[in-house]
Coordinates of C-alpha atoms in Angstrom, one line a residue:
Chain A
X1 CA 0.0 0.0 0.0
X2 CA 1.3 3.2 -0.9
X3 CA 1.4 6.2 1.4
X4 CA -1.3 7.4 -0.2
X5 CA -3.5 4.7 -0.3
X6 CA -2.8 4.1 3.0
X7 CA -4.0 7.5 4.4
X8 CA -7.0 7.6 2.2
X9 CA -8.0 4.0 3.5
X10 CA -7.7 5.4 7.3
X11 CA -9.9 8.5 6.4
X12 CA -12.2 7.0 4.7
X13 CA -12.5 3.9 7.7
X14 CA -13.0 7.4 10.2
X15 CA -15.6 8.6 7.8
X16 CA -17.2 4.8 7.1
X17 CA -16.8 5.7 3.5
X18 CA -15.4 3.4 0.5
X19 CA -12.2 4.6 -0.3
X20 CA -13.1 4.9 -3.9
X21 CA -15.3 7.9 -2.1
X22 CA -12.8 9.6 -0.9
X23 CA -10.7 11.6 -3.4
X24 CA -7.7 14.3 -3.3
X25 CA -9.9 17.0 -3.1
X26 CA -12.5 16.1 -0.7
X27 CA -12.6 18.1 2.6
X28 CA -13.0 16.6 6.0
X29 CA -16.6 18.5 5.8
X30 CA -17.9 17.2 2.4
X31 CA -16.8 13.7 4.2
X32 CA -18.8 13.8 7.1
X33 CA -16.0 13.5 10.0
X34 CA -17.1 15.3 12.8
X35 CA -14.2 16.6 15.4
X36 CA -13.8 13.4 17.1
X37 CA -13.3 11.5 13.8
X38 CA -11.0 14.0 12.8
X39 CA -8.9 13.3 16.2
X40 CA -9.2 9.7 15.8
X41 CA -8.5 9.8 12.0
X42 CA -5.0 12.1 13.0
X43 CA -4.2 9.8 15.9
X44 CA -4.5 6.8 12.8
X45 CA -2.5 8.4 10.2
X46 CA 0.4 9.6 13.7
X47 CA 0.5 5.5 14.5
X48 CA 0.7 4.4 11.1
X49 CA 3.7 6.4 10.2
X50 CA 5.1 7.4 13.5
X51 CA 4.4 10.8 13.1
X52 CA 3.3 13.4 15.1
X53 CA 0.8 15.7 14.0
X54 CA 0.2 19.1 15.5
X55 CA -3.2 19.7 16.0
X56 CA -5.4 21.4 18.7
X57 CA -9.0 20.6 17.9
X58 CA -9.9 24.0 19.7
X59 CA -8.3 25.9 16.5
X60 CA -7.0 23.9 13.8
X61 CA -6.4 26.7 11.3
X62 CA -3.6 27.3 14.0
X63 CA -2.1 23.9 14.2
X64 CA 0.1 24.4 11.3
X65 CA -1.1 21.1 9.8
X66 CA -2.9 21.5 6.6
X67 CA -6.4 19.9 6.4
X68 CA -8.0 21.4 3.9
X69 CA -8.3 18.5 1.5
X70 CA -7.7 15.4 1.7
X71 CA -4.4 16.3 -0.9
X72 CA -3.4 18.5 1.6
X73 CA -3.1 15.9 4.4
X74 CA -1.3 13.3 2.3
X75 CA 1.3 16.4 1.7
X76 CA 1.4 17.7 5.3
X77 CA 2.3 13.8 6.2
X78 CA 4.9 13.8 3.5
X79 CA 6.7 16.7 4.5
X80 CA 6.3 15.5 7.9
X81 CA 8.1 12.3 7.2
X82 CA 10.9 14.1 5.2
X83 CA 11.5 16.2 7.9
X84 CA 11.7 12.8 10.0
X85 CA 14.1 10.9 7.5
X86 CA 16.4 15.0 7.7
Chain B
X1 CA -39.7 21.9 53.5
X2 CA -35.8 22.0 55.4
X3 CA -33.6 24.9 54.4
X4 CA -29.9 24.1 53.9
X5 CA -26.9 26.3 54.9
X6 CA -23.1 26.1 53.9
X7 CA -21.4 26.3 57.5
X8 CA -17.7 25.6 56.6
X9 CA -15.3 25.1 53.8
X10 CA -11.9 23.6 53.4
X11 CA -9.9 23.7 50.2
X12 CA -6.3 23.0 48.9
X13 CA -5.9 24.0 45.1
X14 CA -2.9 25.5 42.8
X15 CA -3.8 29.3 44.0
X16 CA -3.3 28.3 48.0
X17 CA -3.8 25.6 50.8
X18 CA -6.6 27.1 52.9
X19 CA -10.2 29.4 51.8
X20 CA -9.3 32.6 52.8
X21 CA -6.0 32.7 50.5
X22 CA -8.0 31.2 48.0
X23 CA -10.4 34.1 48.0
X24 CA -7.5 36.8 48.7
X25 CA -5.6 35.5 45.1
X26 CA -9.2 34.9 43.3
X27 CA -9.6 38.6 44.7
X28 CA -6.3 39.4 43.1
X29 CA -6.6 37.4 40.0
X30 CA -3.9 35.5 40.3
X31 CA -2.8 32.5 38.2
X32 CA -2.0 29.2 39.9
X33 CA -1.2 27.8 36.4
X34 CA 2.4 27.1 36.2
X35 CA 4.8 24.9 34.4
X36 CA 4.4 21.3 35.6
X37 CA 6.9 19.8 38.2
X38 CA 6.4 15.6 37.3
X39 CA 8.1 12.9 36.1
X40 CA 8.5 12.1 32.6
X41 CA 7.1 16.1 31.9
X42 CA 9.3 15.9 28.6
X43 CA 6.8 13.0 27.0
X44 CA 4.0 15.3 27.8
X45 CA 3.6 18.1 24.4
X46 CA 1.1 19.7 27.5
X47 CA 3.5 21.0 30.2
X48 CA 1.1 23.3 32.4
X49 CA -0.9 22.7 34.8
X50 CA -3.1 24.6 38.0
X51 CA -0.4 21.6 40.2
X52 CA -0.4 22.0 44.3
X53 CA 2.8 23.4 45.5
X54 CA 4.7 23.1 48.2
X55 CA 2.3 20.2 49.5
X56 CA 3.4 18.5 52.6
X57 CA 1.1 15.5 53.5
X58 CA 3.1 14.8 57.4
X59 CA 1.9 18.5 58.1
X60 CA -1.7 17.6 57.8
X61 CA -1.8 13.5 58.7
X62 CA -0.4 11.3 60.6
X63 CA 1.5 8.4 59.5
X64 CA -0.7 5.8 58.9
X65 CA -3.2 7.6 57.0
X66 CA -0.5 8.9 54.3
X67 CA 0.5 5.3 54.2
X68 CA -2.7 4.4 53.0
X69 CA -4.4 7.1 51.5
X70 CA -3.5 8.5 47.7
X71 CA -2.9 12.5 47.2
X72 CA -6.5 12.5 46.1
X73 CA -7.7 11.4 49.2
X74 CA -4.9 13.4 51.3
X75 CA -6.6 16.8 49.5
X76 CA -9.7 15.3 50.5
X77 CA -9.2 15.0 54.1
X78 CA -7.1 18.4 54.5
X79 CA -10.2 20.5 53.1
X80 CA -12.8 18.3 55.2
X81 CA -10.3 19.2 58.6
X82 CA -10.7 22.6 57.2
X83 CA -14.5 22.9 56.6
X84 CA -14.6 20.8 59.9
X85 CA -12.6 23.6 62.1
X86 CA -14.8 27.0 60.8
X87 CA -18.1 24.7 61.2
X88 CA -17.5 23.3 64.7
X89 CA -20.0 20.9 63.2
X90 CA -20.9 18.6 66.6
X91 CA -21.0 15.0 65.1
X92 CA -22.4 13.2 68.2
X93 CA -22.4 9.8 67.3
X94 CA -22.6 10.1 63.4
X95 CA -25.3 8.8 62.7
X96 CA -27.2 11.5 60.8
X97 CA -24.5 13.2 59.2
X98 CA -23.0 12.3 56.0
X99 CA -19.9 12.5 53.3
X100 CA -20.7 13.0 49.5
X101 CA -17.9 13.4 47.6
X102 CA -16.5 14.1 43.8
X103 CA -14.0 12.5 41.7
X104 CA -13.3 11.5 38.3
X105 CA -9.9 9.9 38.4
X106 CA -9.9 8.6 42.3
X107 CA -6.4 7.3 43.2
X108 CA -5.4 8.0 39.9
X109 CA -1.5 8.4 41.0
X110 CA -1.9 5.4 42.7
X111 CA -2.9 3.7 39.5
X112 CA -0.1 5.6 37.9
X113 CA 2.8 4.4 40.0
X114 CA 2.0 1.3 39.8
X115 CA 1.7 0.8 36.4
X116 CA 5.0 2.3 35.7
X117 CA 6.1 -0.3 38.5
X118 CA 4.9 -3.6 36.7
X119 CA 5.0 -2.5 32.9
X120 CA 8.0 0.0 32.4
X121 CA 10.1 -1.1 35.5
X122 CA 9.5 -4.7 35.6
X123 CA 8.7 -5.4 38.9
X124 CA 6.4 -7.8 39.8
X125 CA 5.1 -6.4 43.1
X126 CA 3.1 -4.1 43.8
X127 CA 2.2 -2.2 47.4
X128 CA 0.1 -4.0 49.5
X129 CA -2.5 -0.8 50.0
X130 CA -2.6 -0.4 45.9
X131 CA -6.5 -1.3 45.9
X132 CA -8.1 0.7 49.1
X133 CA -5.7 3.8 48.0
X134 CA -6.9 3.8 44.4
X135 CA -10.6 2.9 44.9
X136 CA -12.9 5.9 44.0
X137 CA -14.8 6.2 47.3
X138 CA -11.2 5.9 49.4
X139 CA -11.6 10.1 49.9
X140 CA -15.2 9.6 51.2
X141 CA -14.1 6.6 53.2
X142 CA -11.2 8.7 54.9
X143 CA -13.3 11.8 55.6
X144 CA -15.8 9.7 57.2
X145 CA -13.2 8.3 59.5
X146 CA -11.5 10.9 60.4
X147 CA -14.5 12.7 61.9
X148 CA -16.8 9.6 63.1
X149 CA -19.8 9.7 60.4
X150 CA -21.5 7.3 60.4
X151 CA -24.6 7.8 58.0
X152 CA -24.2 8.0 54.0
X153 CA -21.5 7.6 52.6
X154 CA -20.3 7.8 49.1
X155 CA -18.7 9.0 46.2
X156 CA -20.4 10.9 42.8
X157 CA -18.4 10.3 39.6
X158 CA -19.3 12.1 36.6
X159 CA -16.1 13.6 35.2
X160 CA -16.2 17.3 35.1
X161 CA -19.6 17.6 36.9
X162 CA -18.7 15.1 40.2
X163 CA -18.2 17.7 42.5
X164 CA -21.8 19.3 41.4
X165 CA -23.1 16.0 41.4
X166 CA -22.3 15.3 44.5
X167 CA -23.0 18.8 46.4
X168 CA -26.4 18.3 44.7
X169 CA -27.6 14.9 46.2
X170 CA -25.9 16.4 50.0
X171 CA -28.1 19.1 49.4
X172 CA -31.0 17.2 48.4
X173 CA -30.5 14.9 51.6
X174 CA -30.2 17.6 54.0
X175 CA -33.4 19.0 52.8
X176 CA -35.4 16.2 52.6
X177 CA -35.0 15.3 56.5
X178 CA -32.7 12.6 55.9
X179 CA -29.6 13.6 57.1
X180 CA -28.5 16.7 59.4
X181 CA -25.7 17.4 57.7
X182 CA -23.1 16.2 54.6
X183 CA -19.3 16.7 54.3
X184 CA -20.0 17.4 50.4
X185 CA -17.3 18.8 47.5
X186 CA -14.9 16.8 45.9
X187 CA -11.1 16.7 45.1
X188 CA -8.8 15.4 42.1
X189 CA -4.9 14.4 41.7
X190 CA -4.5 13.9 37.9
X191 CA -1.8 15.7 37.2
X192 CA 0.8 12.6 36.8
X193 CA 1.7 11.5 33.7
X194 CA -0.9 9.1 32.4
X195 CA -3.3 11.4 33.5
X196 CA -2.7 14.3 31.2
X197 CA -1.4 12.1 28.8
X198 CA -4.7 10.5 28.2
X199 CA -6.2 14.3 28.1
X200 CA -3.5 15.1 25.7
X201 CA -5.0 12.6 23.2
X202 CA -8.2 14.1 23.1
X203 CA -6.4 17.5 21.5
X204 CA -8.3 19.8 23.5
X205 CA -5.5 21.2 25.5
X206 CA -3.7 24.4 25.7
X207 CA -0.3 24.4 25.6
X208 CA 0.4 27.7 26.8
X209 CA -3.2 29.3 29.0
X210 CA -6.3 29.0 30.3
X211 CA -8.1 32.1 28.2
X212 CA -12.0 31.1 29.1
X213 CA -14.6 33.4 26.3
X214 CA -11.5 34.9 24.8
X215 CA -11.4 34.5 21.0
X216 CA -7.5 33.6 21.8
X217 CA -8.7 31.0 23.7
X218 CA -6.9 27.3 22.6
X219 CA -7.9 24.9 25.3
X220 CA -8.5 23.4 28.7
X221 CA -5.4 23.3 31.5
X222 CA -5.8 21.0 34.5
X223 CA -5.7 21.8 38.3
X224 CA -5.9 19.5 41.0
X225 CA -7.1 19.8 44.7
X226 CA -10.2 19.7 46.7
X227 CA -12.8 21.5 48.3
X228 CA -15.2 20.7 51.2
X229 CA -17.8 22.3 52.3
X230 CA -20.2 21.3 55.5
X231 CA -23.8 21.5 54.3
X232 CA -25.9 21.6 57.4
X233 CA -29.9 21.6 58.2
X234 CA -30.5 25.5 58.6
X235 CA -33.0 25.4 62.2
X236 CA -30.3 23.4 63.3
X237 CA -27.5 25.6 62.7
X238 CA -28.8 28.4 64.0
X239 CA -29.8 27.0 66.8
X240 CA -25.9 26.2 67.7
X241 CA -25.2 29.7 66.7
X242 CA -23.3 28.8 63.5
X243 CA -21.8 31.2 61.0
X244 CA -23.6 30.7 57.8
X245 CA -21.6 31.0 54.8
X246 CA -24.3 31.0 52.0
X247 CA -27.6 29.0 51.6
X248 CA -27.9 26.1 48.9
X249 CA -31.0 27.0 47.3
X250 CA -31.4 24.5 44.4
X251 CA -30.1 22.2 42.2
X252 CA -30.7 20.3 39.1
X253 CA -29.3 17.6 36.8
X254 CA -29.7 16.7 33.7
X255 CA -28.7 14.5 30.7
X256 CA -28.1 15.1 26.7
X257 CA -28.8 12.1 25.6
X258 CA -26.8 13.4 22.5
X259 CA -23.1 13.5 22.3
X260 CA -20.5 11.6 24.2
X261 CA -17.7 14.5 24.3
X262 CA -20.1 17.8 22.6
X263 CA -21.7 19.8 24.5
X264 CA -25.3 20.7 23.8
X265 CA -27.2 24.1 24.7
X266 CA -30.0 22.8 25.3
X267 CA -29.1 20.5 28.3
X268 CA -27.1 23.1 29.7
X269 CA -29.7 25.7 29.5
X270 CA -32.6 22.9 30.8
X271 CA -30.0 22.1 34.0
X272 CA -29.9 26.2 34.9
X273 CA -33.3 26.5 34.3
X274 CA -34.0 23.7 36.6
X275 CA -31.9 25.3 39.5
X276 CA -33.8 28.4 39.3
X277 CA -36.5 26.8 39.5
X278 CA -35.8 24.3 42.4
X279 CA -34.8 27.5 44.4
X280 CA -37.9 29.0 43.6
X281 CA -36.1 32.1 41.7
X282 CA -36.5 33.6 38.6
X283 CA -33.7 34.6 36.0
X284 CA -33.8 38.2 36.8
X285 CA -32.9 37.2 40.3
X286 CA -29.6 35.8 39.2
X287 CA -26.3 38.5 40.1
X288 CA -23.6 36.0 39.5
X289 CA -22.9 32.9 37.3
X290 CA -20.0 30.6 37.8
X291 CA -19.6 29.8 34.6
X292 CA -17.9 26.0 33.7
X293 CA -15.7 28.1 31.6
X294 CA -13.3 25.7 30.3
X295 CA -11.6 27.8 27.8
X296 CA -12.5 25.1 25.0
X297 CA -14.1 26.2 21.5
X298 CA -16.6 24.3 22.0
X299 CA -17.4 24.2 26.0
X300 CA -17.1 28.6 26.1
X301 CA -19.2 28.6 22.8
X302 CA -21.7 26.5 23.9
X303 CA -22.3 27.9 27.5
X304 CA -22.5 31.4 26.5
X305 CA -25.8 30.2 24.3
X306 CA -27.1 28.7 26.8
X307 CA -26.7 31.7 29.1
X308 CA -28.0 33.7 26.7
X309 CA -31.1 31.3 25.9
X310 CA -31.7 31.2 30.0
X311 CA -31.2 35.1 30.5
X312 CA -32.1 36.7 27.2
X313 CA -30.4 40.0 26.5
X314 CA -29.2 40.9 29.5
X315 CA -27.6 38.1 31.4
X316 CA -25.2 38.7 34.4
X317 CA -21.6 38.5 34.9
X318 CA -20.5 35.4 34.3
X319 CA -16.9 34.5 34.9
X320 CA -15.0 31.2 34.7
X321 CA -11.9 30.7 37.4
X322 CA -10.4 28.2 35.8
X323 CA -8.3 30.7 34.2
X324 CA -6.6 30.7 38.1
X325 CA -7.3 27.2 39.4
X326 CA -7.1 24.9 36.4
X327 CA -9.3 22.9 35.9
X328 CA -10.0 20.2 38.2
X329 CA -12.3 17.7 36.5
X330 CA -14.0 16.0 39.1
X331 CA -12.8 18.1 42.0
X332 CA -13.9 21.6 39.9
X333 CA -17.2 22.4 40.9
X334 CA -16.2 22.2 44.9
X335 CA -13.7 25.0 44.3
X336 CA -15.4 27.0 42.0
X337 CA -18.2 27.3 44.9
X338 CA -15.4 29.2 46.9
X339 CA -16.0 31.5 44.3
X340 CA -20.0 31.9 44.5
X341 CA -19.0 32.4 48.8
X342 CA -16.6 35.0 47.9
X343 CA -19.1 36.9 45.7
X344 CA -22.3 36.0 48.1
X345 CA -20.6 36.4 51.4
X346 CA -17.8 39.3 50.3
X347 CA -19.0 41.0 47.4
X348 CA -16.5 40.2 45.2
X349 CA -16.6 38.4 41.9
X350 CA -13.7 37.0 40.8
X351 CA -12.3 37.7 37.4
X352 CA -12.0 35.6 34.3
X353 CA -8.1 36.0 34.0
X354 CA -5.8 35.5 30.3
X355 CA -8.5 37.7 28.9
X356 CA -7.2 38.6 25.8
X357 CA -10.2 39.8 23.1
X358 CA -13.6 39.7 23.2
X359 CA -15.2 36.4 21.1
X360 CA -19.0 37.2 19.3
X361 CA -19.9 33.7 20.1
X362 CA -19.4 34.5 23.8
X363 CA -21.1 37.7 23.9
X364 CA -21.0 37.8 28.1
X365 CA -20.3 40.3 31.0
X366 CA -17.0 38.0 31.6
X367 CA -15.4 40.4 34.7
X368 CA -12.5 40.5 32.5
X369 CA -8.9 40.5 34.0
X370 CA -10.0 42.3 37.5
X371 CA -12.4 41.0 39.8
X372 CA -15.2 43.6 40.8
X373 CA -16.7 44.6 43.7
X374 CA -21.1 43.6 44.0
X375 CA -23.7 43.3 46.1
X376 CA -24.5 39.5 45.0
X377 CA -27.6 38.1 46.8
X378 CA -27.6 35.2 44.2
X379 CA -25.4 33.0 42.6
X380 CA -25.8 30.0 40.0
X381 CA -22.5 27.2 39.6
X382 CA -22.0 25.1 36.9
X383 CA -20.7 22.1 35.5
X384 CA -21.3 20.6 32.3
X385 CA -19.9 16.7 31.9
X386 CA -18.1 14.4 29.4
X387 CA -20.6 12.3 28.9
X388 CA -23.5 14.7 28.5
X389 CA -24.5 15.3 31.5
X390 CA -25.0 19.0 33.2
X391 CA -25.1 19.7 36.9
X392 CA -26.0 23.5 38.2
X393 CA -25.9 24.7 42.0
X394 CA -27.8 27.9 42.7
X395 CA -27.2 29.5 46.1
X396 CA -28.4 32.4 48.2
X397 CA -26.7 35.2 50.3
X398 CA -27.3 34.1 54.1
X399 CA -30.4 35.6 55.8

């Protein structure tokens, strides 16, 4: 499983959604996930690639963490794990 | 029906170890939050906390009860002693006086230490005591010892509303006739490392402030400590020429039914409603609201709608202490009362401190930054729970 498979497949398990519904560009909104599944979708995405993932569900604009789209997640983690590998 | 009067109170927290310093820094608006002094605080991405200082157990108890008591219990039993000495309370032979205490965690240090012990250290003992110092009810058990009751007792855990919980049923028992008087509040010790860690994981922690209503606001801290407060029949009382602190004029509880961890107007505004009501006062009455305040989007949002839906335009100040104290979980709602006393008995309602900019979805009278001086003949407390589940105290000025 690539990275990217990988992360859609926790997302869309959070958002009890095929993965073929969940795309690059969907939002955590247009995919249902609520604040808690948005936690315990982070925490999944943190334990599958040993990660961690700044984000404060009081203001996630200010997390510096990306979560726009679902796009923007699988490049937050990237850059994440470059940083790691650094 | 029986009146019921507050006629001591006993309290250890992060601002000070006794009420009146508690009331002389809520007075001053000053902030017990403070970086966190425990092991392992470098695995923790949350490093404040509202933590005791300079806590000496041997000061307070003798030997045998330190042995077998957790911190939890050990805040629980200095703030009874406390409450104890200013009530002059006369037990007799117990039987119809009670303790009803809150807690979330219980011996949750206990837990901690000895988890570390078998898992990360390897050992494969553990102290003899581990059980009767971790059990929930150990506070209510010690209290009860240490001052011969013999009636009900018990503990009341419902996370963040215990201590409301529990202040509510001792008040509800001293009215109806069935007990004389209750040893009621509640106390906490989760600040160890598996305690905040598991908060941590919920991601509704501030790393740097408590900022309650504040549009700046980014999450809960954690306190520990305790208060105790001796709720007594009011004829009674009087008649042993007792200094009456406040009166507890109503209560009410009730449930979402909705969320787990969101909180919901609606129950919030249905459990103040209810207190009023209970007390046989109407909104307008209302001079003071301790709010629950917990400095979360969600929590400060929420609460200032149902304020709002409870008090229309005009509600009044409203102020969450928190900002000073931390919050306490289980243990909050007992030391938050000190600060209904202080505005009921002194005049003087204690600021929401970290105020940084006003928030439109808190649209409150928050007594910003500096506490204020006000003739407050009535006060409502609240406490909204994990869980769903909403618990509000309203009290009177003594007459």
């Amino acid at each position: 499983m690539t990275l990217h498979e990988k992360i859609i497949a926790i997302i869309a398990e959070q958002a009890v959604l095929d993965v073929s519904d969940v795309t690059m560009d969907s939002t955590v909104e247009s995919l249902g996930l609520d604040s808690l599944g948005l936690v315990e979708a982070i925490f999944a995405i943190e334990e599958a690639f040993d990660v961690s993932i700044p984000f404060n569900a009081n203001d996630p604009a200010q997390s510096g963490f990306d979560m726009s789209s679902v796009g923007a997640i699988i490049t937050a983690v990237e850059g994440l794990l470059a940083q790691k590998a650094a | 029906m029986r009146r019921v009067v507050i006629t001591g109170a006993g309290t250890i927290n992060a601002l000070a170890h006794d009420v009146p310093s508690t009331w002389a820094a809520m007075q001053a608006g000053r902030c017990g939050i403070a970086p966190l002094d425990i092991p392992d605080v470098d695995r923790l991405s949350v490093r404040i906390g509202g933590q005791v200082r300079g806590w000496d157990a041997s000061a307070h108890l003798d030997r045998a009860v330190i042995a077998s008591s957790d911190r939890f219990a050990q805040f629980a039993l200095v703030a009874a002693q406390q409450a104890m000495a200013q009530s002059a309370l006369v037990v007799g032979d117990g039987l119809d006086c009670g303790v009803i205490l809150g807690t979330a965690g219980g011996g949750l240090q206990t837990s901690d230490d000895s988890y570390r012990a078998v898992y990360a250290e390897g050992k494969t003992r553990v102290h003899p005591l581990t059980v009767p110092r971790l059990m929930q009810n150990a506070g209510a058990s010690h209290v009860s010892m240490a001052h011969g009751i013999r009636g009900p007792v018990f503990t009341v855990s419902t996370a963040c509303a215990s201590s409301n919980h529990a202040m509510g049923l001792a008040f509800q028992m001293v009215r109806s006739g069935a007990v004389r008087a209750v040893l009621t509040g509640g106390s906490e010790a989760m600040l160890c490392f598996g305690g905040i860690k598991a908060w941590e994981g919920l991601r509704v922690m501030s790393a740097n402030a408590c900022r309650p209503f504040s549009r700046t606001r980014d999450g809960m801290v954690q306190g520990e400590g305790a208060a105790v407060f001796v709720f007594e029949e009011r004829e009674s009382a009087l008649a042993r020429g007792a200094d009456i602190l406040a009166e507890v004029a109503g209560f009410a509880m009730t449930s979402d039914a909705g969320d787990l961890v969101a909180p919901s107007v609606d129950g919030a505004a249905r459990a103040m409603r209810g207190a009023l009501l209970d007390a046989g006062l109407a909104p307008g009455d209302v001079d003071y609201i301790n709010a629950h305040g917990t400095a979360t989007a969600a929590n400060d949002r929420t609460e200032a709608a149902a304020i709002a839906q409870v008090f229309g335009a005009s509600p009044p100040p409203v102020s969450a202490t928190k900002a000073m104290h931390g919050h306490l979980i289980g243990g909050t709602g007992a030391v938050e009362l000190l600060a209904c006393l202080l505005a009921l008995r002194e005049g003087v309602i204690a600021p929401t401190i970290g105020f940084e900019q006003p928030d439109s979805d808190c649209a409150l009278d928050v007594v910003p930054n500096l506490a204020r001086s006000a003739k407050v003949d009535v006060a409502l407390s609240n406490a909204f729970a994990f869980g769903g589940l909403n618990a509000v105290l309203a009290l009177r000025r003594a007459t």
